[in-house]
C-alpha positions as a Markdown table, in Angstrom:
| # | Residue | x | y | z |
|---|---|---|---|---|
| 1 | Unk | 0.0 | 0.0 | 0.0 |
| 2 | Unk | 1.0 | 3.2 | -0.9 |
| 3 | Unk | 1.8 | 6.4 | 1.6 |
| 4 | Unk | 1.8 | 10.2 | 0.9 |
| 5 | Unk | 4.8 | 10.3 | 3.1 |
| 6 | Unk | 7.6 | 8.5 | 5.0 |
| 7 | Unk | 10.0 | 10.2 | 7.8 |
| 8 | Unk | 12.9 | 8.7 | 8.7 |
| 9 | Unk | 14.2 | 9.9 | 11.7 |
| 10 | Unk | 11.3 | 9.7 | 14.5 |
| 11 | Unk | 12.3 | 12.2 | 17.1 |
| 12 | Unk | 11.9 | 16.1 | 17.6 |
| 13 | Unk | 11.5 | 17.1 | 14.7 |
| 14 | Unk | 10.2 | 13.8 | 12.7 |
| 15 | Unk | 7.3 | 13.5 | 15.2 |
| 16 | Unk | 5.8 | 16.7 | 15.2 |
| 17 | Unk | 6.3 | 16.6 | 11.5 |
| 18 | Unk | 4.0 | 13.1 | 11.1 |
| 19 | Unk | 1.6 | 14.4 | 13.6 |
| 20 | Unk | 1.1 | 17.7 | 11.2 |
| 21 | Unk | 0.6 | 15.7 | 8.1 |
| 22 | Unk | -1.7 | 13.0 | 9.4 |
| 23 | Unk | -4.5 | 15.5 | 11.0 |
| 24 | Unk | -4.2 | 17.3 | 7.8 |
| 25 | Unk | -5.6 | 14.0 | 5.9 |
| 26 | Unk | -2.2 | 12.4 | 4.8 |
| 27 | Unk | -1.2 | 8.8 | 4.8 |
| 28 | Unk | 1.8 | 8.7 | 7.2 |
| 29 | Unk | 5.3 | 6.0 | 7.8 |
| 30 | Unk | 7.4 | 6.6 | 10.5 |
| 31 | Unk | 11.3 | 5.0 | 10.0 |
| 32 | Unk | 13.5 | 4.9 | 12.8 |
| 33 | Unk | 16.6 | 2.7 | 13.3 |
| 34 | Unk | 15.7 | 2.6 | 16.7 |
| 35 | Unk | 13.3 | -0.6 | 18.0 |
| 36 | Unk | 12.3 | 0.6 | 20.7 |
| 37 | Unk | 11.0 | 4.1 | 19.5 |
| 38 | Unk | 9.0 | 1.6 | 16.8 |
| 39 | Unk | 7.4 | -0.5 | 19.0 |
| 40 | Unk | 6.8 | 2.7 | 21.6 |
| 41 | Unk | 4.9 | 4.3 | 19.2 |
| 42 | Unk | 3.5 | 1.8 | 17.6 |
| 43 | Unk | 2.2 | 0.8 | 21.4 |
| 44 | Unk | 0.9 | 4.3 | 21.8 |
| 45 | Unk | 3.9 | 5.4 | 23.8 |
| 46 | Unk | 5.3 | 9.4 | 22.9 |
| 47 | Unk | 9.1 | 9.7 | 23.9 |
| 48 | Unk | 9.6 | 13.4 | 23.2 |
| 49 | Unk | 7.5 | 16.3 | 25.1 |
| 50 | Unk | 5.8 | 17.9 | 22.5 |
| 51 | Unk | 3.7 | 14.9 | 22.1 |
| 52 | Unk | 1.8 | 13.2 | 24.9 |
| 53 | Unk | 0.7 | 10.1 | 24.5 |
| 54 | Unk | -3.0 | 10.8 | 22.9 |
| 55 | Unk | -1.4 | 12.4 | 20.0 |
| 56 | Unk | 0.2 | 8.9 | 19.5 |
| 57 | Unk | -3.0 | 7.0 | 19.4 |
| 58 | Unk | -4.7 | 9.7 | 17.9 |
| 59 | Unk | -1.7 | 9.6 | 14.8 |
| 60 | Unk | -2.3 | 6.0 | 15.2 |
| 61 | Unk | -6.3 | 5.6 | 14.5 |
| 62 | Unk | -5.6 | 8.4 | 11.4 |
| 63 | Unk | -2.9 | 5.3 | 10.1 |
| 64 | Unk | 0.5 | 6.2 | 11.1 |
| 65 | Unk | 2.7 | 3.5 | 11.8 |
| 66 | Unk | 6.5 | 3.4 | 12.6 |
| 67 | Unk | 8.7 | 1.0 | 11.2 |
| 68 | Unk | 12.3 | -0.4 | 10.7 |
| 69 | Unk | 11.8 | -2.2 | 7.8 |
| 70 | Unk | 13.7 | -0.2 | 5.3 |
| 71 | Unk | 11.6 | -1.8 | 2.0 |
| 72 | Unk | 8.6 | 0.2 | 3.5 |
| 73 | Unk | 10.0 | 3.6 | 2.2 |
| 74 | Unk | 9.7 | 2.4 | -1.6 |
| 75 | Unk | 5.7 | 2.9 | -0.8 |
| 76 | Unk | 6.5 | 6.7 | -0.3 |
| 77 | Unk | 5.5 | 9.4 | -2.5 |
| 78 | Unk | 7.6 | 11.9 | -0.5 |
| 79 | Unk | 10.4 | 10.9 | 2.0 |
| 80 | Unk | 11.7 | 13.6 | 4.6 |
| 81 | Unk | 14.9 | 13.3 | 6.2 |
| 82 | Unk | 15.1 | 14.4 | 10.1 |
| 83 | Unk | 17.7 | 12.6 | 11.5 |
| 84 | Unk | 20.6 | 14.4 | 14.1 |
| 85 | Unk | 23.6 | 16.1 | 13.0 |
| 86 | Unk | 25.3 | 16.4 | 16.2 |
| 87 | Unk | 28.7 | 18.5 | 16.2 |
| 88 | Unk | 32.3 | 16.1 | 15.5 |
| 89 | Unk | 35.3 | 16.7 | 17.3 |
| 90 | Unk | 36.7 | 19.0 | 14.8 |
| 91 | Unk | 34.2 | 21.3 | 15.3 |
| 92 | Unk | 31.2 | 20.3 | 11.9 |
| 93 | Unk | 28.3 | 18.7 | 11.8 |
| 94 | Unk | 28.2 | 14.9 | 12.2 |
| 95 | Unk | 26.8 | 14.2 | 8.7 |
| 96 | Unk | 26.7 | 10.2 | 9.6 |
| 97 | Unk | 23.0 | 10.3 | 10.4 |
| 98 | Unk | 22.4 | 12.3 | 7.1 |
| 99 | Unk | 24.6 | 9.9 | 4.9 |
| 100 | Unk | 22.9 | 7.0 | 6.5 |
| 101 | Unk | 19.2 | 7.9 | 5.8 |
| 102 | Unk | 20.2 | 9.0 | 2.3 |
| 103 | Unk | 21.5 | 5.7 | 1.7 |
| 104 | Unk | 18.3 | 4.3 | 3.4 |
| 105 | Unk | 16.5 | 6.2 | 0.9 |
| 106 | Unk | 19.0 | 5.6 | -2.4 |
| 107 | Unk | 17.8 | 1.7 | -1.9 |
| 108 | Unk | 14.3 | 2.1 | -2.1 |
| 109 | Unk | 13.9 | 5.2 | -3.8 |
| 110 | Unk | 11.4 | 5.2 | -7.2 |
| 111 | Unk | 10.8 | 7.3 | -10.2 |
| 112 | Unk | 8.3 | 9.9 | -9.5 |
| 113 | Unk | 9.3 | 10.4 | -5.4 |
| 114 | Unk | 10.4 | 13.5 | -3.7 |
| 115 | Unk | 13.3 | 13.2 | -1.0 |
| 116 | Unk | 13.5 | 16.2 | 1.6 |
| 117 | Unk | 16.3 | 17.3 | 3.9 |
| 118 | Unk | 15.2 | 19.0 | 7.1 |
| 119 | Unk | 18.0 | 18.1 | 9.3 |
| 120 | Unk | 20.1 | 21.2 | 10.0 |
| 121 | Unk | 23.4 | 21.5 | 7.7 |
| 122 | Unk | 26.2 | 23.4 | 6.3 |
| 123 | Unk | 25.2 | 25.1 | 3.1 |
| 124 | Unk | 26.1 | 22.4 | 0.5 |
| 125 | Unk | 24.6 | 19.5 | 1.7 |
| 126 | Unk | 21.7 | 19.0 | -0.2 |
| 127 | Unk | 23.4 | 19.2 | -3.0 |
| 128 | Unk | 27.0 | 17.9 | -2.8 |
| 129 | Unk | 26.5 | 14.9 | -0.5 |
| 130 | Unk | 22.7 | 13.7 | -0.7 |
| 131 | Unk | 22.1 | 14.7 | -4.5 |
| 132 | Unk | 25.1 | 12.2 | -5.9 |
| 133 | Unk | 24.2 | 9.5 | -3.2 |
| 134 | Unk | 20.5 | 9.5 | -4.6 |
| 135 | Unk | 21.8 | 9.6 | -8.0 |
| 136 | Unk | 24.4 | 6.5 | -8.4 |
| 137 | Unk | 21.5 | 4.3 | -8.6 |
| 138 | Unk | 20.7 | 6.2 | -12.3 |
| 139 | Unk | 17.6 | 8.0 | -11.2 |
| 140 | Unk | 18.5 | 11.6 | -12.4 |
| 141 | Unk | 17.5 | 14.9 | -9.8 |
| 142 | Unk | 15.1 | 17.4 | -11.5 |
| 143 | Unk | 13.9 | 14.4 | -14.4 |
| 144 | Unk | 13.3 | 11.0 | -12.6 |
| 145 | Unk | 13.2 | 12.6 | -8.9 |
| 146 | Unk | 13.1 | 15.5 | -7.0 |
| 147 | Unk | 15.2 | 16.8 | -3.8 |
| 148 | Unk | 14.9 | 19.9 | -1.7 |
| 149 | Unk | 16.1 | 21.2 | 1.6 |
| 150 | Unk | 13.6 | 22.2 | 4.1 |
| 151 | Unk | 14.9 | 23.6 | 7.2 |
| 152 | Unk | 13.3 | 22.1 | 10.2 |
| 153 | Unk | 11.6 | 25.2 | 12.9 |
| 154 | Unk | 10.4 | 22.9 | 15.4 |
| 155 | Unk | 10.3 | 25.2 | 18.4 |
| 156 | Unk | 9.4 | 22.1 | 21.7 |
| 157 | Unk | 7.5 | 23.6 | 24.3 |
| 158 | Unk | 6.0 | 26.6 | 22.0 |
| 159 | Unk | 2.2 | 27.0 | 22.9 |
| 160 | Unk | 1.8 | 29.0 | 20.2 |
| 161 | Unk | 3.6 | 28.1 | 17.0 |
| 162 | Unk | 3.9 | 24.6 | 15.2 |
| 163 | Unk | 4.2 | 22.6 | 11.8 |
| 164 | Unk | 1.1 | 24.3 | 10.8 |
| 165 | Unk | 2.1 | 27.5 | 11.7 |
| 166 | Unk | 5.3 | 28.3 | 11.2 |
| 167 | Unk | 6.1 | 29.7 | 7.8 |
| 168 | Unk | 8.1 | 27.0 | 5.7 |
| 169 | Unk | 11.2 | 27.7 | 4.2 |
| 170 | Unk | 11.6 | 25.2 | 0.8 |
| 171 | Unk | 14.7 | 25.3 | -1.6 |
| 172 | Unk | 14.9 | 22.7 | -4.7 |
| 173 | Unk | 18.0 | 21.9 | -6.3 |
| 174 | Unk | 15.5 | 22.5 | -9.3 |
| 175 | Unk | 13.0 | 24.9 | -9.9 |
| 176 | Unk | 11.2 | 22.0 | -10.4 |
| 177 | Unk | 11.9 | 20.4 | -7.3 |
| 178 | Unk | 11.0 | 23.7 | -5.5 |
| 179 | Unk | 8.3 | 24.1 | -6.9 |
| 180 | Unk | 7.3 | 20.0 | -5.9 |
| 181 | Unk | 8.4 | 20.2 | -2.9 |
| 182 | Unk | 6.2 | 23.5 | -1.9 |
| 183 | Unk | 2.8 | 21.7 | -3.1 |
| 184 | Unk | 3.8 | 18.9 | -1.1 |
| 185 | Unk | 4.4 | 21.1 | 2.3 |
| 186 | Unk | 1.3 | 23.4 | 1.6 |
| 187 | Unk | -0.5 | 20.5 | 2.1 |
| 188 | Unk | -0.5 | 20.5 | 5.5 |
| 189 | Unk | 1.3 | 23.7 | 6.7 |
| 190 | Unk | 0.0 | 27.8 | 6.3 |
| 191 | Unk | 2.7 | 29.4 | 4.2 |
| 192 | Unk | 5.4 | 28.2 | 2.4 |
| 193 | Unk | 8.2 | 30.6 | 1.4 |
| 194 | Unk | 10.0 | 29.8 | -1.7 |
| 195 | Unk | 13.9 | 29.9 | -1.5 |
| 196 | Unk | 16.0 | 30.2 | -4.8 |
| 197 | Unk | 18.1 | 26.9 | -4.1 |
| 198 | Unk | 18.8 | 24.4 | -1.8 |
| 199 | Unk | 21.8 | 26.5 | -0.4 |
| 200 | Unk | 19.7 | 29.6 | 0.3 |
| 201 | Unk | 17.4 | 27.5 | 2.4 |
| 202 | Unk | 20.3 | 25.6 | 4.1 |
| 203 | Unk | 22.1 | 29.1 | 5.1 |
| 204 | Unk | 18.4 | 30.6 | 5.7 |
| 205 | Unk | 18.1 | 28.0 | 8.8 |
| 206 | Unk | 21.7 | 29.0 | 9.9 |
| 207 | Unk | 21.3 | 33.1 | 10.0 |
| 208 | Unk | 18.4 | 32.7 | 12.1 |
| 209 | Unk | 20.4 | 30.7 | 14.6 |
| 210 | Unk | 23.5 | 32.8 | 14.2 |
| 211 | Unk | 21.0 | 35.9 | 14.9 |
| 212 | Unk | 19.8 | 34.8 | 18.2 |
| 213 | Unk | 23.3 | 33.3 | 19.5 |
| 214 | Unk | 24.9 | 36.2 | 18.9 |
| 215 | Unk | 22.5 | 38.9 | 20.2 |
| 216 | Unk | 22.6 | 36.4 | 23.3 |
| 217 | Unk | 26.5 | 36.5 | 23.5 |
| 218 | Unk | 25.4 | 40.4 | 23.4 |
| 219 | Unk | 23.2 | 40.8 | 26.9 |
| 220 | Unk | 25.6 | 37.8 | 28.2 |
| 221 | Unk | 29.4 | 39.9 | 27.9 |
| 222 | Unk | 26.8 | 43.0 | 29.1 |
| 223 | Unk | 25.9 | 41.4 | 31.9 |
| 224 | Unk | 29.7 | 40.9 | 33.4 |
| 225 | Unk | 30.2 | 44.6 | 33.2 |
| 226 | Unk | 26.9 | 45.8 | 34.3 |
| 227 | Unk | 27.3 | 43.9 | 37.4 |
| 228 | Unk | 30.5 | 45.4 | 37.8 |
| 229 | Unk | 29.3 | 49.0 | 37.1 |
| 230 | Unk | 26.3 | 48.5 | 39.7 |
| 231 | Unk | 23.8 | 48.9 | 36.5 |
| 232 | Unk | 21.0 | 46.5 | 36.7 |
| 233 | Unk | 20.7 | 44.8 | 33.0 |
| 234 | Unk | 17.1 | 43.1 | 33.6 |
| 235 | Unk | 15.9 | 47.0 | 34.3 |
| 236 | Unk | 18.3 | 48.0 | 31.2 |
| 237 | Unk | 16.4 | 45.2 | 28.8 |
| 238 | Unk | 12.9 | 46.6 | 30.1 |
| 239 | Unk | 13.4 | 50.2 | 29.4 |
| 240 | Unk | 14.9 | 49.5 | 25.7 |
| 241 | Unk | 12.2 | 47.1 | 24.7 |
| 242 | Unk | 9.8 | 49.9 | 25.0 |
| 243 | Unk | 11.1 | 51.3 | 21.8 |
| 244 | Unk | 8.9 | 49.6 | 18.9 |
| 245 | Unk | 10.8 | 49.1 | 16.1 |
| 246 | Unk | 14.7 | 48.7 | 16.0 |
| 247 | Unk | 15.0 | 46.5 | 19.0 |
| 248 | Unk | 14.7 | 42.7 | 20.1 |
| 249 | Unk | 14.6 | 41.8 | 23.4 |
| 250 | Unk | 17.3 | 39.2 | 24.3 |
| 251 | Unk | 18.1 | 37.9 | 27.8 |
| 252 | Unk | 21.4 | 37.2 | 29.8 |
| 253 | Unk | 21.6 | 33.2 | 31.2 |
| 254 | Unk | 24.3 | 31.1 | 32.5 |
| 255 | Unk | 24.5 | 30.1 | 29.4 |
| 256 | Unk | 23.2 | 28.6 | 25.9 |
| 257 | Unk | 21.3 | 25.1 | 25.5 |
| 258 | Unk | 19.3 | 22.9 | 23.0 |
| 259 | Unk | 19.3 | 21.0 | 20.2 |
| 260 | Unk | 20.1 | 24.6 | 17.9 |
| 261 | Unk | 21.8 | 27.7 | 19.5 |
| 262 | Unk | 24.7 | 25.8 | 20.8 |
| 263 | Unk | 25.5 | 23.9 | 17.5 |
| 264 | Unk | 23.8 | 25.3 | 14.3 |
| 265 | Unk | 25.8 | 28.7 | 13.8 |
| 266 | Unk | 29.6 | 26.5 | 14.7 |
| 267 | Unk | 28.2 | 24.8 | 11.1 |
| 268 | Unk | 28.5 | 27.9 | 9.6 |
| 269 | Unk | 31.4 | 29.0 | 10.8 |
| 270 | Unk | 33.2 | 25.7 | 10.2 |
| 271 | Unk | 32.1 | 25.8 | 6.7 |
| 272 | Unk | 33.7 | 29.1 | 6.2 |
| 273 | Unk | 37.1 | 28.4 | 7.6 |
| 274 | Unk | 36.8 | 25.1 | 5.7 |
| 275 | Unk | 35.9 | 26.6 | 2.1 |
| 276 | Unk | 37.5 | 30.3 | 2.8 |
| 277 | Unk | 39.8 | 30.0 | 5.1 |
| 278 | Unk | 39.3 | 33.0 | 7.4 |
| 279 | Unk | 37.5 | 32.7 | 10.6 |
| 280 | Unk | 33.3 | 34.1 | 10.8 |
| 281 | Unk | 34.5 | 36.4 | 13.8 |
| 282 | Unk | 31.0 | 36.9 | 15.4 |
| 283 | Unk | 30.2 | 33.4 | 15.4 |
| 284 | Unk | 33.9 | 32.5 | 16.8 |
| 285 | Unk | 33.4 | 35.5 | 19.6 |
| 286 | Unk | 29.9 | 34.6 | 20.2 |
| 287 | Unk | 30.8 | 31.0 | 21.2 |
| 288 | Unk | 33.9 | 31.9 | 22.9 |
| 289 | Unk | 31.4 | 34.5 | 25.5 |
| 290 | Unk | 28.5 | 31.8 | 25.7 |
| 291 | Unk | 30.7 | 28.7 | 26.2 |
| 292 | Unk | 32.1 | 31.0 | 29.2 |
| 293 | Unk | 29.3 | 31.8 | 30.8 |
| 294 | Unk | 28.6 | 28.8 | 33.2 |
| 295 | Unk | 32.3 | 29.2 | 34.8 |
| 296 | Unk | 31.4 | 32.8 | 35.0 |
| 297 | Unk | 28.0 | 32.1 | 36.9 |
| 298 | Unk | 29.9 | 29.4 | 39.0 |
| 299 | Unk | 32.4 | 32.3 | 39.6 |
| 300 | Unk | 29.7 | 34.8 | 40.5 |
| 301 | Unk | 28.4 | 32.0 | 43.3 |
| 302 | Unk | 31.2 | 31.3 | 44.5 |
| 303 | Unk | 31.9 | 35.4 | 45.1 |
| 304 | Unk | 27.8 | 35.7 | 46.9 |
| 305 | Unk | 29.1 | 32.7 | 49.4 |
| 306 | Unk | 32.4 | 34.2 | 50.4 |
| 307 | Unk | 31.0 | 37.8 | 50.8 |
| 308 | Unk | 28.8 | 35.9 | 53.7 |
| 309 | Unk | 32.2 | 34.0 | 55.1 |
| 310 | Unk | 31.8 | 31.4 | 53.4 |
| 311 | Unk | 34.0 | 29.2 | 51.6 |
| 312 | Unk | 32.9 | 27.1 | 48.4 |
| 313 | Unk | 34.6 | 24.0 | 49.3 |
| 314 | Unk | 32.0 | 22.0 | 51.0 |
| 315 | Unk | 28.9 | 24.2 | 50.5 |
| 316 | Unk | 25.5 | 23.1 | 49.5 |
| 317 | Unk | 24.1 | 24.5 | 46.7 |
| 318 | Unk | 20.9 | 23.6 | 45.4 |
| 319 | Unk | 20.5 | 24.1 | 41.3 |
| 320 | Unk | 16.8 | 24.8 | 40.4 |
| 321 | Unk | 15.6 | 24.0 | 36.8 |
| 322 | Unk | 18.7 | 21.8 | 34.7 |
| 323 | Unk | 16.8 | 21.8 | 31.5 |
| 324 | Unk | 17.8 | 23.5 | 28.5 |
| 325 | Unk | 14.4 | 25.6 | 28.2 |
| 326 | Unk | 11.4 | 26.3 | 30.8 |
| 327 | Unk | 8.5 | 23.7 | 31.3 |
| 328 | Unk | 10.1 | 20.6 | 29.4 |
| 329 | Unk | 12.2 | 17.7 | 29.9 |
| 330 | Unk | 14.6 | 18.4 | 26.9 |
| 331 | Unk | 18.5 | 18.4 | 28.6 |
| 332 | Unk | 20.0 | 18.5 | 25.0 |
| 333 | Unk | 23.1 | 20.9 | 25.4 |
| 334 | Unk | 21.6 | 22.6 | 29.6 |
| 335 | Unk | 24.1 | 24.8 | 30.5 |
| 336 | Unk | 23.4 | 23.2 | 33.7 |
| 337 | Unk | 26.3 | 20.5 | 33.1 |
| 338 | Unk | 28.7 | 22.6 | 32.7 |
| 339 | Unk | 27.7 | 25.1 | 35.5 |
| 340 | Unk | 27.1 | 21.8 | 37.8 |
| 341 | Unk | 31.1 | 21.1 | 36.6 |
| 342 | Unk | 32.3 | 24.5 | 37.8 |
| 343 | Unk | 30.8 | 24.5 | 41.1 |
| 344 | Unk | 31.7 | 20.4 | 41.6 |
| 345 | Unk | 35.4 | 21.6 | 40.8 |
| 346 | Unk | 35.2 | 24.5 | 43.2 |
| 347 | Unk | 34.7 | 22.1 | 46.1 |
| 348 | Unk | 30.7 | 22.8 | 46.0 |
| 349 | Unk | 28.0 | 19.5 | 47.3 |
| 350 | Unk | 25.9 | 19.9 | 43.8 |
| 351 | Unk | 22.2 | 18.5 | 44.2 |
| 352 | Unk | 19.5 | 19.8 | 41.9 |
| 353 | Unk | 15.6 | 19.8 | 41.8 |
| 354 | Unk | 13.7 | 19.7 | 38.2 |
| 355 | Unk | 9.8 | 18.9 | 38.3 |
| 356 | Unk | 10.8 | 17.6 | 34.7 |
| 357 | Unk | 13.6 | 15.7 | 35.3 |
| 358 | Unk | 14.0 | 12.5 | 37.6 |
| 359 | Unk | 17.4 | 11.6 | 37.0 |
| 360 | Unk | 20.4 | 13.9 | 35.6 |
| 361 | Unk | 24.0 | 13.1 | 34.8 |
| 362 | Unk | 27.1 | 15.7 | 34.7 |
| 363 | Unk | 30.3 | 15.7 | 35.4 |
| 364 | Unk | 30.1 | 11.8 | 34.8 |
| 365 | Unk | 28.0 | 11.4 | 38.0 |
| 366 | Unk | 24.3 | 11.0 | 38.9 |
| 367 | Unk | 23.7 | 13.9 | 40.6 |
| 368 | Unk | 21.4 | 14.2 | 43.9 |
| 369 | Unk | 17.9 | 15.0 | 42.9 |
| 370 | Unk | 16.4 | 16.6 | 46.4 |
| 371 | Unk | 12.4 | 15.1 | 47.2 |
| 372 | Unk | 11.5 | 17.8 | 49.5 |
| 373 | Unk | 12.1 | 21.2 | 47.7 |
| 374 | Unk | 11.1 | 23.4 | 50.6 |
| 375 | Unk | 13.1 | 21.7 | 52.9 |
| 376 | Unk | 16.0 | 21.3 | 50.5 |
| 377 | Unk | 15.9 | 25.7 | 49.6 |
| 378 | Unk | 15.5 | 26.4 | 53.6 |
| 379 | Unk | 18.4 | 24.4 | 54.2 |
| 380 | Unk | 21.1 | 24.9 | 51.0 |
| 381 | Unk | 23.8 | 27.6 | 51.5 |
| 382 | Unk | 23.4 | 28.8 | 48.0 |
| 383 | Unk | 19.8 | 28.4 | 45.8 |
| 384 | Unk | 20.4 | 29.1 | 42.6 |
| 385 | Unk | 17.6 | 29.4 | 39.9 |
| 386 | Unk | 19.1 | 27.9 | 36.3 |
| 387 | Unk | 15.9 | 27.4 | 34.6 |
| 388 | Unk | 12.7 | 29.4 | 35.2 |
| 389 | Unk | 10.0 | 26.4 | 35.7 |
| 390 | Unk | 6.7 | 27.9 | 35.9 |
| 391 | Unk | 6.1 | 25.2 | 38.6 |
| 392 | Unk | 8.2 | 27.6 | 40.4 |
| 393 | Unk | 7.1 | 30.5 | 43.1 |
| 394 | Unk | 10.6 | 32.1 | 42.5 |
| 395 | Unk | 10.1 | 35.1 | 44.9 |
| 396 | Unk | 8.9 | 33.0 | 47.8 |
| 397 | Unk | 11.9 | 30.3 | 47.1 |
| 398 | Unk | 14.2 | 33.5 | 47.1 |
| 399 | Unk | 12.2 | 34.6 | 50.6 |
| 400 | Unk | 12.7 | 31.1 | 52.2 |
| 401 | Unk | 16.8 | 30.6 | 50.8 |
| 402 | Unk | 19.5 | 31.8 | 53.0 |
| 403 | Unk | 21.2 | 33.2 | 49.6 |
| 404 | Unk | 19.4 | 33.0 | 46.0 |
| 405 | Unk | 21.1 | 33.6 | 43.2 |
| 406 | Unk | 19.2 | 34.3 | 40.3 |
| 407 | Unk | 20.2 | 33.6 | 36.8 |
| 408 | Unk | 17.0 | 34.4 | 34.5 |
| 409 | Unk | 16.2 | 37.8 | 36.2 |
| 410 | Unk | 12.9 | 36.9 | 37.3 |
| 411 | Unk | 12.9 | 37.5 | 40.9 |
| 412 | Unk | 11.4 | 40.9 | 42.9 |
| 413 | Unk | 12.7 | 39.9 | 46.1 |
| 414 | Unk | 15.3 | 42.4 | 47.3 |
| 415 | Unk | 17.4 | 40.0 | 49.1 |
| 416 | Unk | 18.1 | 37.7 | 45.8 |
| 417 | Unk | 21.4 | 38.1 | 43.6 |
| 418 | Unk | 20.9 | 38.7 | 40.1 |
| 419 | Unk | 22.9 | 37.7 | 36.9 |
């Protein structure tokens, strides 16, 4: 039997995307390599947040089914690729994932089907690396098959924007395949925004990654001096958003987590040294200033303990919040790791408290998840908010601490430190 579409790769971004497509009528297959995210979903089971376990049955009863039978994807009219390009050592994406799934695809693929790329890339990629891979069988690009590059926008946690939503960025490495590739996405999502090549679309993805990290790097190398001038940042922020055009609000952190941020904009700037050979100096400064930030935070703690008399070495500080983003279980990339490392190597007894998180590894180590929050804030030397979970009543944690130390600004009591 025949399906409109097939994703391979079944996780943040894949799921959301087969969710989209089958409430808007399409016949969906799910591919992962993984059996036990098959037979989760295929048992109803959601492993990522975005999706609870109702959206599974309801994807389910529509006829969505996940598989890892790779023969299943010859039934495809379209096949999307959303598998992980994590960062290698030297500094690029990991395109194993990518070359994998393509030659997934290149075995099963037919005359007539359209192949996608949506997982997040250094401009190129479509074209250089997939494009030949789907071509060595002697099915030509643009004649016998199409190909495009679709940068994935999947924002987890968003109440407010989704597939459906989000305006879609398509790029063919034809105008024919562009133009294939947008019918087959307005389908199912709002607006589709037409790109002129695959390259265009794969750098598009990039800039608006590069945008945020840097503006963050921004607020974060502002927020070291304005604590040393005595100039509160979080009042700073408030007064300049007023203005309505000409600014965007960005926030200081301890640092910069998730699955994009951290990763997507080093792509870029590895591709340039790679190609050009000179360095993308904002990216290069804006990583150096962001990857510095927990050790500056830790540094910052360790300064609000010793003005009290206090040494770091064998205090208790209790980490609030050690996801990446507020009100979901996604860890990918939490600055908390690394700020959890600082304080463990400044002598500090690390325990943490996530209402999303049960267990939580860093520094090679389980770390102490406290039961009794109340308890746990009245009795640590040092609180410090990392994540702002709306599960928590900052102000009256910040009453009830000894010391609080906020990281996200949020707090109105006058007694807690802010970043």
């Amino acid at each position: 039997m025949s399906v409109d579409l097939a994703i391979v790769g079944l996780g943040y971004v894949g799921l959301p995307l087969a969710q989209q497509a089958a409430r808007s009528g399409l016949s969906v297959l799910g591919f992962d390599v993984n059996q036990n995210v098959v037979d989760g979903l295929n048992s109803g089971a959601s492993h990522i947040d975005d999706l609870s376990g109702a959206d599974i049955a309801e994807m389910l009863a529509s006829g969505f089914r996940a598989t890892t039978a790779e023969a299943d994807l010859a039934t495809a009219s379209t096949v999307v690729i959303c598998v992980p390009t994590p960062l290698s050592a030297d500094g690029g994406p990991d395109l194993g994932p990518v070359r994998s799934a393509t030659a997934t695809i290149a075995r099963n693929l037919q005359p007539g089907m359209l192949v996608v790329l949506e997982s997040t890339t250094y401009p190129g990629t479509t074209d250089e690396i997939v494009r030949p891979m789907l071509e060595a069988g002697g099915l030509e690009v643009g004649k016998d098959i199409h190909l495009a590059f679709s940068p994935e926008r999947v924002d987890p946690g968003n109440p407010v924007y989704g597939i459906k939503n989000t305006p879609k960025v398509v790029g063919g490495s034809t105008p024919d395949c562009t133009e294939r590739a947008a019918a087959f996405y307005g389908r199912f999502v709002d607006t589709v925004v037409t790109a002129v090549g695959t390259r265009e679309a794969e750098t598009a993805k990039l800039l608006e990654n590069t945008y945020r990290h840097i503006n963050i790097a921004l607020v974060n190398e502002m927020a070291r001096f304005c604590h040393e001038l005595g100039i509160d940042l979080w009042d700073v922020i408030k007064l300049a958003k007023t203005k309505p055009f000409g600014f965007q609000a960005f926030y200081p952190g301890p640092g910069v987590g998730g699955h994009c941020i951290p990763i997507d904009p080093n792509y870029l700037s590895h591709n340039v040294r790679a190609r050009l050979g000179y360095p993308f100096r904002f990216v290069e400064l804006a990583q150096e200033i962001n990857a510095t930030m927990p050790a500056y935070v830790a540094h910052r703690a360790q300064n609000i303990l010793n003005a009290d008399g206090l040494a770091t070495k064998g205090a208790s500080v209790l980490l609030l919040g050690v996801t990446y983003k507020p009100d979901i279980a996604d860890q990918r990339e939490s600055p908390a790791v690394d700020l959890a490392k600082s304080l463990l190597e400044l002598g500090a007894e690390v325990s943490f408290h996530d209402p999303h998180v049960a267990r939580w590894h860093a520094e090679g180590q389980t770390m102490d998840r406290v039961e009794s929050l109340d308890d746990a804030v009245a009795n640590a030397d040092l609180v410090m908010l990392v994540q702002h979970h709306k599960a928590y009543d900052v102000d009256a944690l910040a009453t009830s601490a000894k010391r609080f130390f906020d990281t996200r600004g949020v707090t109105t009591a006058p007694q807690a430190h802010r970043l």
